[in-house]
Amino acid sequence: GELDLQAGRATIDGVIPEHGASAGGVKCTVTGSDFNPDGTTTVTFGKKAAVEVVVVDSYTITCTAPNNPAGPVDITVDHSVDGIVTHPNAFTYHDPPEIAEVSPDSGTIMGGTQVTVTGGNFTAVGTTRVTFGGVAAGAVTVVNENTITCVAQATGIGSVDVEVSNTVGSAVPEE
């Protein structure tokens, strides 16, 4: 007799990282099982196709996330032979930070000035950094999506650029 062996149905366990910039371009690894390196495989984030899709092995696909509006999206793997599998809300897009105001707008060159930065999109995942003229601020606290408090460190005399950065981007105050 004949034995008909069929490949298992692909599954998606998740994606690493689980968050990225709404601008796209994040290198991602989709993990799961029964991914098929033969045939054509596409990966979509929401309704947009990822690029640079590579089926590394039956457990791993690498790709680059497309741009999408902020918020969670499903990830779908579509294989020409084995069909389609979707993992709901597997990846969350975030907008980059924005700076509206830095207060006070001056301090001592010795550092130690308590500063409040207001703006938006400050609660994206990962570490949030604030720099004054390239010098990292101390005691950085993301109070909420619109407020950061920190302590300016010693810098040189004169005006310095203030920058807020996190895993999805960076911002300087608008002129």
Short mmCIF file of N, CA and C in Angstrom, two decimals:
data_model
loop_
_atom_site.label_atom_id
_atom_site.label_comp_id
_atom_site.label_asym_id
_atom_site.label_seq_id
_atom_site.Cartn_x
_atom_site.Cartn_y
_atom_site.Cartn_z
N GLY A 1 0.81 -1.17 0.00
CA GLY A 1 0.00 0.00 0.00
C GLY A 1 0.87 1.25 0.00
N GLU A 2 0.21 2.38 -0.17
CA GLU A 2 0.90 3.66 -0.18
C GLU A 2 0.58 4.44 1.10
N LEU A 3 1.54 5.16 1.53
CA LEU A 3 1.36 6.02 2.71
C LEU A 3 1.47 7.46 2.22
N ASP A 4 0.44 8.26 2.49
CA ASP A 4 0.42 9.66 2.05
C ASP A 4 0.81 10.53 3.22
N LEU A 5 2.06 11.02 3.20
CA LEU A 5 2.53 11.91 4.27
C LEU A 5 2.35 13.34 3.83
N GLN A 6 1.72 14.15 4.67
CA GLN A 6 1.50 15.55 4.35
C GLN A 6 2.19 16.43 5.37
N ALA A 7 2.65 17.56 4.89
CA ALA A 7 3.29 18.53 5.79
C ALA A 7 2.26 19.03 6.80
N GLY A 8 2.74 19.35 8.01
CA GLY A 8 1.84 19.90 9.02
C GLY A 8 1.39 21.29 8.63
N ARG A 9 0.33 21.74 9.24
CA ARG A 9 -0.18 23.08 9.00
C ARG A 9 0.73 24.06 9.72
N ALA A 10 1.18 25.08 9.01
CA ALA A 10 2.06 26.07 9.61
C ALA A 10 1.36 26.79 10.76
N THR A 11 2.16 27.17 11.75
CA THR A 11 1.65 27.97 12.86
C THR A 11 2.60 29.14 13.08
N ILE A 12 2.08 30.24 13.61
CA ILE A 12 2.91 31.39 13.98
C ILE A 12 2.86 31.50 15.50
N ASP A 13 4.04 31.44 16.12
CA ASP A 13 4.11 31.62 17.57
C ASP A 13 4.20 33.09 17.93
N GLY A 14 4.89 33.86 17.10
CA GLY A 14 5.04 35.29 17.39
C GLY A 14 6.04 35.93 16.46
N VAL A 15 6.37 37.19 16.77
CA VAL A 15 7.34 37.93 15.98
C VAL A 15 8.26 38.67 16.94
N ILE A 16 9.54 38.75 16.55
CA ILE A 16 10.54 39.45 17.36
C ILE A 16 11.17 40.50 16.47
N PRO A 17 11.16 41.77 16.85
CA PRO A 17 10.49 42.33 18.02
C PRO A 17 8.97 42.40 17.80
N GLU A 18 8.24 42.66 18.87
CA GLU A 18 6.77 42.77 18.80
C GLU A 18 6.31 44.19 18.53
N HIS A 19 7.24 45.14 18.50
CA HIS A 19 6.91 46.56 18.32
C HIS A 19 7.87 47.18 17.33
N GLY A 20 7.40 48.24 16.64
CA GLY A 20 8.29 48.94 15.73
C GLY A 20 7.71 50.27 15.30
N ALA A 21 8.52 51.00 14.54
CA ALA A 21 8.14 52.33 14.08
C ALA A 21 7.09 52.27 12.98
N SER A 22 6.16 53.22 13.02
CA SER A 22 5.13 53.30 11.99
C SER A 22 5.74 53.55 10.61
N ALA A 23 6.97 54.05 10.57
CA ALA A 23 7.67 54.27 9.30
C ALA A 23 8.12 52.96 8.66
N GLY A 24 8.07 51.85 9.42
CA GLY A 24 8.51 50.57 8.88
C GLY A 24 10.02 50.43 8.91
N GLY A 25 10.52 49.40 8.22
CA GLY A 25 11.95 49.18 8.13
C GLY A 25 12.54 48.35 9.24
N VAL A 26 11.71 47.83 10.15
CA VAL A 26 12.20 47.04 11.27
C VAL A 26 12.47 45.61 10.78
N LYS A 27 13.68 45.11 11.07
CA LYS A 27 14.02 43.72 10.75
C LYS A 27 13.33 42.82 11.76
N CYS A 28 12.53 41.87 11.27
CA CYS A 28 11.73 41.01 12.15
C CYS A 28 12.03 39.54 11.92
N THR A 29 11.81 38.75 12.95
CA THR A 29 11.89 37.30 12.86
C THR A 29 10.54 36.74 13.27
N VAL A 30 9.89 36.04 12.36
CA VAL A 30 8.61 35.38 12.65
C VAL A 30 8.95 33.95 13.06
N THR A 31 8.48 33.56 14.26
CA THR A 31 8.75 32.21 14.74
C THR A 31 7.47 31.39 14.70
N GLY A 32 7.63 30.09 14.51
CA GLY A 32 6.48 29.20 14.45
C GLY A 32 6.92 27.81 14.10
N SER A 33 6.10 27.12 13.33
CA SER A 33 6.47 25.77 12.93
C SER A 33 5.87 25.45 11.56
N ASP A 34 6.49 24.50 10.91
CA ASP A 34 6.06 23.99 9.61
C ASP A 34 6.06 25.05 8.51
N PHE A 35 7.00 26.02 8.61
CA PHE A 35 7.19 26.94 7.49
C PHE A 35 7.91 26.16 6.39
N ASN A 36 7.51 26.38 5.15
CA ASN A 36 8.03 25.61 4.02
C ASN A 36 8.97 26.47 3.18
N PRO A 37 10.25 26.08 3.09
CA PRO A 37 11.19 26.87 2.29
C PRO A 37 10.97 26.72 0.78
N ASP A 38 10.17 25.73 0.37
CA ASP A 38 9.89 25.54 -1.06
C ASP A 38 8.67 26.36 -1.45
N GLY A 39 8.64 26.85 -2.66
CA GLY A 39 7.50 27.65 -3.12
C GLY A 39 7.68 29.10 -2.76
N THR A 40 6.60 29.86 -2.81
CA THR A 40 6.63 31.29 -2.56
C THR A 40 5.95 31.59 -1.23
N THR A 41 6.63 32.37 -0.40
CA THR A 41 6.06 32.76 0.90
C THR A 41 5.99 34.28 0.97
N THR A 42 4.83 34.79 1.38
CA THR A 42 4.70 36.21 1.66
C THR A 42 4.31 36.39 3.11
N VAL A 43 4.74 37.51 3.68
CA VAL A 43 4.38 37.87 5.05
C VAL A 43 3.74 39.23 4.98
N THR A 44 2.57 39.39 5.60
CA THR A 44 1.93 40.69 5.64
C THR A 44 1.76 41.16 7.08
N PHE A 45 1.92 42.47 7.25
CA PHE A 45 1.68 43.14 8.53
C PHE A 45 0.44 43.97 8.30
N GLY A 46 -0.68 43.57 8.90
CA GLY A 46 -1.95 44.19 8.54
C GLY A 46 -2.25 43.80 7.11
N LYS A 47 -2.40 44.76 6.24
CA LYS A 47 -2.67 44.46 4.83
C LYS A 47 -1.48 44.77 3.92
N LYS A 48 -0.32 45.11 4.52
CA LYS A 48 0.84 45.48 3.72
C LYS A 48 1.91 44.39 3.75
N ALA A 49 2.48 44.13 2.58
CA ALA A 49 3.48 43.07 2.45
C ALA A 49 4.83 43.50 3.03
N ALA A 50 5.44 42.57 3.76
CA ALA A 50 6.81 42.74 4.22
C ALA A 50 7.74 42.55 3.03
N VAL A 51 8.97 43.05 3.14
CA VAL A 51 9.97 42.85 2.10
C VAL A 51 11.12 42.02 2.67
N GLU A 52 11.99 41.58 1.77
CA GLU A 52 13.16 40.78 2.16
C GLU A 52 12.75 39.55 2.97
N VAL A 53 11.67 38.87 2.52
CA VAL A 53 11.16 37.68 3.21
C VAL A 53 12.05 36.48 2.89
N VAL A 54 12.57 35.84 3.95
CA VAL A 54 13.41 34.65 3.79
C VAL A 54 12.91 33.58 4.75
N VAL A 55 12.55 32.40 4.21
CA VAL A 55 12.21 31.26 5.05
C VAL A 55 13.54 30.60 5.41
N VAL A 56 14.02 30.86 6.63
CA VAL A 56 15.33 30.37 7.08
C VAL A 56 15.28 28.87 7.28
N ASP A 57 14.24 28.41 7.96
CA ASP A 57 14.02 26.98 8.18
C ASP A 57 12.55 26.80 8.54
N SER A 58 12.17 25.61 8.95
CA SER A 58 10.75 25.35 9.19
C SER A 58 10.21 26.06 10.43
N TYR A 59 11.09 26.71 11.20
CA TYR A 59 10.66 27.41 12.42
C TYR A 59 10.85 28.92 12.36
N THR A 60 11.50 29.42 11.29
CA THR A 60 11.93 30.82 11.29
C THR A 60 11.76 31.46 9.91
N ILE A 61 11.17 32.65 9.90
CA ILE A 61 11.11 33.49 8.71
C ILE A 61 11.65 34.86 9.11
N THR A 62 12.55 35.43 8.31
CA THR A 62 13.00 36.79 8.55
C THR A 62 12.39 37.69 7.48
N CYS A 63 12.15 38.94 7.86
CA CYS A 63 11.57 39.89 6.91
C CYS A 63 11.76 41.31 7.45
N THR A 64 11.40 42.28 6.62
CA THR A 64 11.43 43.67 7.03
C THR A 64 10.01 44.21 7.01
N ALA A 65 9.58 44.76 8.15
CA ALA A 65 8.20 45.24 8.30
C ALA A 65 7.95 46.46 7.41
N PRO A 66 6.78 46.53 6.78
CA PRO A 66 6.41 47.71 5.99
C PRO A 66 5.94 48.83 6.92
N ASN A 67 5.69 49.99 6.36
CA ASN A 67 5.10 51.08 7.15
C ASN A 67 3.62 50.79 7.38
N ASN A 68 3.08 51.29 8.47
CA ASN A 68 1.67 51.14 8.83
C ASN A 68 1.32 52.21 9.85
N PRO A 69 0.04 52.56 9.97
CA PRO A 69 -0.36 53.50 11.03
C PRO A 69 -0.11 52.89 12.41
N ALA A 70 0.03 53.76 13.41
CA ALA A 70 0.24 53.29 14.79
C ALA A 70 -0.90 52.39 15.22
N GLY A 71 -0.56 51.34 15.96
CA GLY A 71 -1.55 50.40 16.49
C GLY A 71 -1.18 48.97 16.17
N PRO A 72 -1.93 48.01 16.75
CA PRO A 72 -1.62 46.60 16.54
C PRO A 72 -2.10 46.11 15.16
N VAL A 73 -1.36 45.14 14.60
CA VAL A 73 -1.75 44.52 13.33
C VAL A 73 -1.56 43.01 13.42
N ASP A 74 -2.32 42.30 12.59
CA ASP A 74 -2.15 40.87 12.45
C ASP A 74 -0.94 40.61 11.57
N ILE A 75 -0.29 39.48 11.80
CA ILE A 75 0.77 39.03 10.89
C ILE A 75 0.27 37.77 10.21
N THR A 76 0.37 37.76 8.88
CA THR A 76 -0.09 36.62 8.09
C THR A 76 1.05 36.07 7.25
N VAL A 77 1.20 34.75 7.28
CA VAL A 77 2.15 34.06 6.42
C VAL A 77 1.34 33.31 5.38
N ASP A 78 1.61 33.61 4.12
CA ASP A 78 0.89 32.98 3.00
C ASP A 78 1.92 32.21 2.18
N HIS A 79 1.75 30.89 2.18
CA HIS A 79 2.65 30.04 1.42
C HIS A 79 1.89 29.46 0.23
N SER A 80 2.49 29.55 -0.93
CA SER A 80 1.82 29.15 -2.18
C SER A 80 1.34 27.70 -2.15
N VAL A 81 2.02 26.84 -1.41
CA VAL A 81 1.66 25.42 -1.37
C VAL A 81 0.83 25.07 -0.14
N ASP A 82 1.25 25.58 1.02
CA ASP A 82 0.67 25.13 2.29
C ASP A 82 -0.44 26.01 2.84
N GLY A 83 -0.78 27.12 2.18
CA GLY A 83 -1.90 27.93 2.63
C GLY A 83 -1.50 29.11 3.49
N ILE A 84 -2.50 29.62 4.21
CA ILE A 84 -2.37 30.88 4.94
C ILE A 84 -2.57 30.64 6.44
N VAL A 85 -1.76 31.31 7.26
CA VAL A 85 -1.92 31.27 8.71
C VAL A 85 -1.74 32.70 9.23
N THR A 86 -2.57 33.08 10.20
CA THR A 86 -2.55 34.44 10.74
C THR A 86 -2.40 34.41 12.26
N HIS A 87 -1.59 35.33 12.78
CA HIS A 87 -1.46 35.53 14.23
C HIS A 87 -2.02 36.92 14.52
N PRO A 88 -3.19 37.00 15.21
CA PRO A 88 -3.82 38.30 15.45
C PRO A 88 -3.00 39.20 16.38
N ASN A 89 -3.01 40.49 16.06
CA ASN A 89 -2.37 41.52 16.91
C ASN A 89 -0.94 41.15 17.33
N ALA A 90 -0.18 40.59 16.41
CA ALA A 90 1.16 40.10 16.74
C ALA A 90 2.22 41.20 16.78
N PHE A 91 1.94 42.34 16.13
CA PHE A 91 2.94 43.40 16.03
C PHE A 91 2.24 44.73 16.25
N THR A 92 2.88 45.63 17.01
CA THR A 92 2.29 46.93 17.27
C THR A 92 3.21 48.03 16.73
N TYR A 93 2.62 48.89 15.92
CA TYR A 93 3.34 50.04 15.37
C TYR A 93 3.19 51.23 16.31
N HIS A 94 4.26 52.05 16.39
CA HIS A 94 4.25 53.26 17.21
C HIS A 94 4.76 54.43 16.39
N ASP A 95 4.19 55.61 16.64
CA ASP A 95 4.70 56.83 16.03
C ASP A 95 5.93 57.29 16.80
N PRO A 96 6.86 57.96 16.13
CA PRO A 96 8.05 58.45 16.83
C PRO A 96 7.70 59.59 17.79
N PRO A 97 8.59 59.87 18.75
CA PRO A 97 8.32 60.96 19.69
C PRO A 97 8.30 62.32 19.00
N GLU A 98 7.63 63.26 19.65
CA GLU A 98 7.57 64.65 19.18
C GLU A 98 7.82 65.56 20.39
N ILE A 99 8.60 66.59 20.19
CA ILE A 99 8.86 67.56 21.26
C ILE A 99 8.12 68.85 20.94
N ALA A 100 7.30 69.32 21.89
CA ALA A 100 6.59 70.59 21.73
C ALA A 100 7.31 71.70 22.50
N GLU A 101 7.82 71.36 23.71
CA GLU A 101 8.42 72.39 24.56
C GLU A 101 9.42 71.77 25.51
N VAL A 102 10.46 72.54 25.83
CA VAL A 102 11.45 72.17 26.84
C VAL A 102 11.45 73.29 27.87
N SER A 103 11.22 72.93 29.15
CA SER A 103 11.09 73.96 30.18
C SER A 103 11.86 73.54 31.44
N PRO A 104 12.70 74.40 31.99
CA PRO A 104 13.05 75.72 31.47
C PRO A 104 13.90 75.58 30.21
N ASP A 105 14.06 76.67 29.48
CA ASP A 105 14.82 76.61 28.24
C ASP A 105 16.26 77.06 28.43
N SER A 106 16.70 77.15 29.69
CA SER A 106 18.10 77.47 29.97
C SER A 106 18.46 76.87 31.33
N GLY A 107 19.75 76.70 31.54
CA GLY A 107 20.22 76.15 32.81
C GLY A 107 21.69 76.43 32.98
N THR A 108 22.24 75.99 34.08
CA THR A 108 23.65 76.22 34.40
C THR A 108 24.53 75.25 33.63
N ILE A 109 25.74 75.71 33.26
CA ILE A 109 26.68 74.82 32.54
C ILE A 109 27.18 73.71 33.46
N MET A 110 26.96 73.84 34.75
CA MET A 110 27.36 72.82 35.72
C MET A 110 26.42 71.62 35.72
N GLY A 111 25.26 71.78 35.08
CA GLY A 111 24.28 70.70 35.08
C GLY A 111 23.42 70.74 36.33
N GLY A 112 22.54 69.76 36.47
CA GLY A 112 21.69 69.67 37.65
C GLY A 112 20.34 70.34 37.50
N THR A 113 20.06 70.94 36.34
CA THR A 113 18.78 71.61 36.13
C THR A 113 17.69 70.57 35.87
N GLN A 114 16.61 70.62 36.68
CA GLN A 114 15.44 69.75 36.47
C GLN A 114 14.69 70.28 35.25
N VAL A 115 14.46 69.43 34.24
CA VAL A 115 13.85 69.84 32.99
C VAL A 115 12.60 69.00 32.72
N THR A 116 11.56 69.67 32.20
CA THR A 116 10.35 68.97 31.75
C THR A 116 10.25 69.11 30.24
N VAL A 117 10.12 67.98 29.56
CA VAL A 117 9.95 67.97 28.11
C VAL A 117 8.51 67.56 27.84
N THR A 118 7.78 68.40 27.09
CA THR A 118 6.41 68.04 26.73
C THR A 118 6.35 67.81 25.22
N GLY A 119 5.42 66.97 24.83
CA GLY A 119 5.27 66.62 23.42
C GLY A 119 4.31 65.46 23.27
N GLY A 120 4.74 64.43 22.57
CA GLY A 120 3.85 63.29 22.36
C GLY A 120 4.61 62.03 21.99
N ASN A 121 3.92 60.91 22.10
CA ASN A 121 4.43 59.58 21.75
C ASN A 121 5.65 59.19 22.57
N PHE A 122 5.65 59.57 23.84
CA PHE A 122 6.78 59.25 24.70
C PHE A 122 6.71 57.87 25.34
N THR A 123 5.61 57.15 25.19
CA THR A 123 5.48 55.88 25.91
C THR A 123 5.74 54.66 25.04
N ALA A 124 6.38 54.84 23.90
CA ALA A 124 6.72 53.67 23.08
C ALA A 124 7.62 52.74 23.89
N VAL A 125 7.61 51.49 23.53
CA VAL A 125 8.37 50.48 24.27
C VAL A 125 9.86 50.75 24.19
N GLY A 126 10.59 50.15 25.11
CA GLY A 126 12.04 50.29 25.11
C GLY A 126 12.47 51.48 25.94
N THR A 127 13.74 51.75 25.88
CA THR A 127 14.35 52.81 26.67
C THR A 127 14.16 54.16 25.99
N THR A 128 13.77 55.15 26.77
CA THR A 128 13.66 56.52 26.27
C THR A 128 14.89 57.29 26.76
N ARG A 129 15.56 57.96 25.83
CA ARG A 129 16.75 58.75 26.16
C ARG A 129 16.47 60.21 25.86
N VAL A 130 17.05 61.08 26.69
CA VAL A 130 17.02 62.52 26.45
C VAL A 130 18.47 62.97 26.47
N THR A 131 18.85 63.76 25.46
CA THR A 131 20.21 64.30 25.44
C THR A 131 20.17 65.82 25.28
N PHE A 132 21.16 66.47 25.88
CA PHE A 132 21.35 67.92 25.75
C PHE A 132 22.73 68.10 25.12
N GLY A 133 22.75 68.53 23.86
CA GLY A 133 24.02 68.68 23.17
C GLY A 133 24.79 67.38 23.08
N GLY A 134 24.07 66.26 22.96
CA GLY A 134 24.70 64.96 22.86
C GLY A 134 25.05 64.32 24.19
N VAL A 135 24.85 65.04 25.30
CA VAL A 135 25.15 64.52 26.64
C VAL A 135 23.86 63.95 27.23
N ALA A 136 23.89 62.69 27.62
CA ALA A 136 22.70 62.03 28.16
C ALA A 136 22.23 62.70 29.44
N ALA A 137 20.92 62.94 29.52
CA ALA A 137 20.31 63.48 30.74
C ALA A 137 20.26 62.40 31.81
N GLY A 138 20.19 62.84 33.05
CA GLY A 138 20.06 61.90 34.16
C GLY A 138 18.61 61.83 34.62
N ALA A 139 18.30 60.80 35.39
CA ALA A 139 16.98 60.65 36.03
C ALA A 139 15.83 60.84 35.04
N VAL A 140 15.94 60.24 33.87
CA VAL A 140 14.89 60.36 32.85
C VAL A 140 13.68 59.55 33.30
N THR A 141 12.53 60.24 33.42
CA THR A 141 11.28 59.58 33.80
C THR A 141 10.21 59.92 32.77
N VAL A 142 9.65 58.88 32.13
CA VAL A 142 8.53 59.09 31.23
C VAL A 142 7.29 59.13 32.12
N VAL A 143 6.77 60.33 32.37
CA VAL A 143 5.62 60.51 33.26
C VAL A 143 4.37 59.96 32.59
N ASN A 144 4.18 60.31 31.32
CA ASN A 144 3.06 59.80 30.52
C ASN A 144 3.40 60.03 29.05
N GLU A 145 2.46 59.80 28.18
CA GLU A 145 2.69 59.91 26.74
C GLU A 145 3.15 61.30 26.31
N ASN A 146 2.82 62.32 27.13
CA ASN A 146 3.11 63.71 26.74
C ASN A 146 4.17 64.41 27.59
N THR A 147 4.72 63.75 28.62
CA THR A 147 5.61 64.42 29.55
C THR A 147 6.79 63.54 29.96
N ILE A 148 7.98 64.14 29.91
CA ILE A 148 9.20 63.51 30.42
C ILE A 148 9.85 64.50 31.37
N THR A 149 10.34 64.00 32.52
CA THR A 149 11.17 64.83 33.39
C THR A 149 12.57 64.24 33.39
N CYS A 150 13.57 65.11 33.53
CA CYS A 150 14.95 64.65 33.54
C CYS A 150 15.82 65.73 34.16
N VAL A 151 17.10 65.41 34.32
CA VAL A 151 18.07 66.36 34.87
C VAL A 151 19.16 66.57 33.82
N ALA A 152 19.32 67.83 33.38
CA ALA A 152 20.37 68.16 32.41
C ALA A 152 21.73 68.02 33.07
N GLN A 153 22.67 67.43 32.38
CA GLN A 153 24.04 67.26 32.87
C GLN A 153 24.89 68.43 32.38
N ALA A 154 26.12 68.50 32.85
CA ALA A 154 27.03 69.59 32.47
C ALA A 154 27.30 69.56 30.97
N THR A 155 27.20 70.73 30.35
CA THR A 155 27.53 70.90 28.93
C THR A 155 28.33 72.19 28.80
N GLY A 156 28.72 72.52 27.59
CA GLY A 156 29.46 73.76 27.37
C GLY A 156 28.54 74.97 27.38
N ILE A 157 29.12 76.13 27.24
CA ILE A 157 28.37 77.39 27.20
C ILE A 157 27.69 77.51 25.84
N GLY A 158 26.47 78.03 25.84
CA GLY A 158 25.75 78.28 24.59
C GLY A 158 24.55 77.37 24.44
N SER A 159 23.89 77.55 23.32
CA SER A 159 22.69 76.75 23.04
C SER A 159 23.08 75.33 22.67
N VAL A 160 22.28 74.37 23.12
CA VAL A 160 22.50 72.97 22.77
C VAL A 160 21.21 72.38 22.23
N ASP A 161 21.34 71.38 21.37
CA ASP A 161 20.16 70.67 20.87
C ASP A 161 19.66 69.73 21.94
N VAL A 162 18.33 69.65 22.05
CA VAL A 162 17.68 68.69 22.94
C VAL A 162 17.07 67.62 22.05
N GLU A 163 17.30 66.36 22.40
CA GLU A 163 16.76 65.26 21.61
C GLU A 163 16.13 64.22 22.51
N VAL A 164 14.95 63.72 22.11
CA VAL A 164 14.30 62.59 22.77
C VAL A 164 14.32 61.44 21.77
N SER A 165 14.77 60.28 22.22
CA SER A 165 14.79 59.13 21.32
C SER A 165 14.32 57.88 22.06
N ASN A 166 13.73 56.97 21.30
CA ASN A 166 13.33 55.66 21.81
C ASN A 166 13.46 54.66 20.67
N THR A 167 12.95 53.47 20.86
CA THR A 167 13.13 52.42 19.88
C THR A 167 12.48 52.70 18.54
N VAL A 168 11.57 53.66 18.46
CA VAL A 168 10.88 53.91 17.19
C VAL A 168 11.27 55.22 16.53
N GLY A 169 12.20 55.97 17.12
CA GLY A 169 12.62 57.20 16.46
C GLY A 169 13.15 58.22 17.43
N SER A 170 13.35 59.43 16.91
CA SER A 170 13.86 60.50 17.74
C SER A 170 13.25 61.82 17.31
N ALA A 171 13.36 62.81 18.18
CA ALA A 171 12.79 64.13 17.89
C ALA A 171 13.63 65.22 18.50
N VAL A 172 13.66 66.36 17.83
CA VAL A 172 14.22 67.59 18.37
C VAL A 172 13.09 68.61 18.34
N PRO A 173 13.15 69.65 19.18
CA PRO A 173 12.05 70.63 19.19
C PRO A 173 11.90 71.30 17.82
N GLU A 174 10.66 71.58 17.47
CA GLU A 174 10.43 72.31 16.23
C GLU A 174 10.81 73.76 16.44
N GLU A 175 11.43 74.33 15.44
CA GLU A 175 11.91 75.72 15.54
C GLU A 175 10.75 76.68 15.49
#
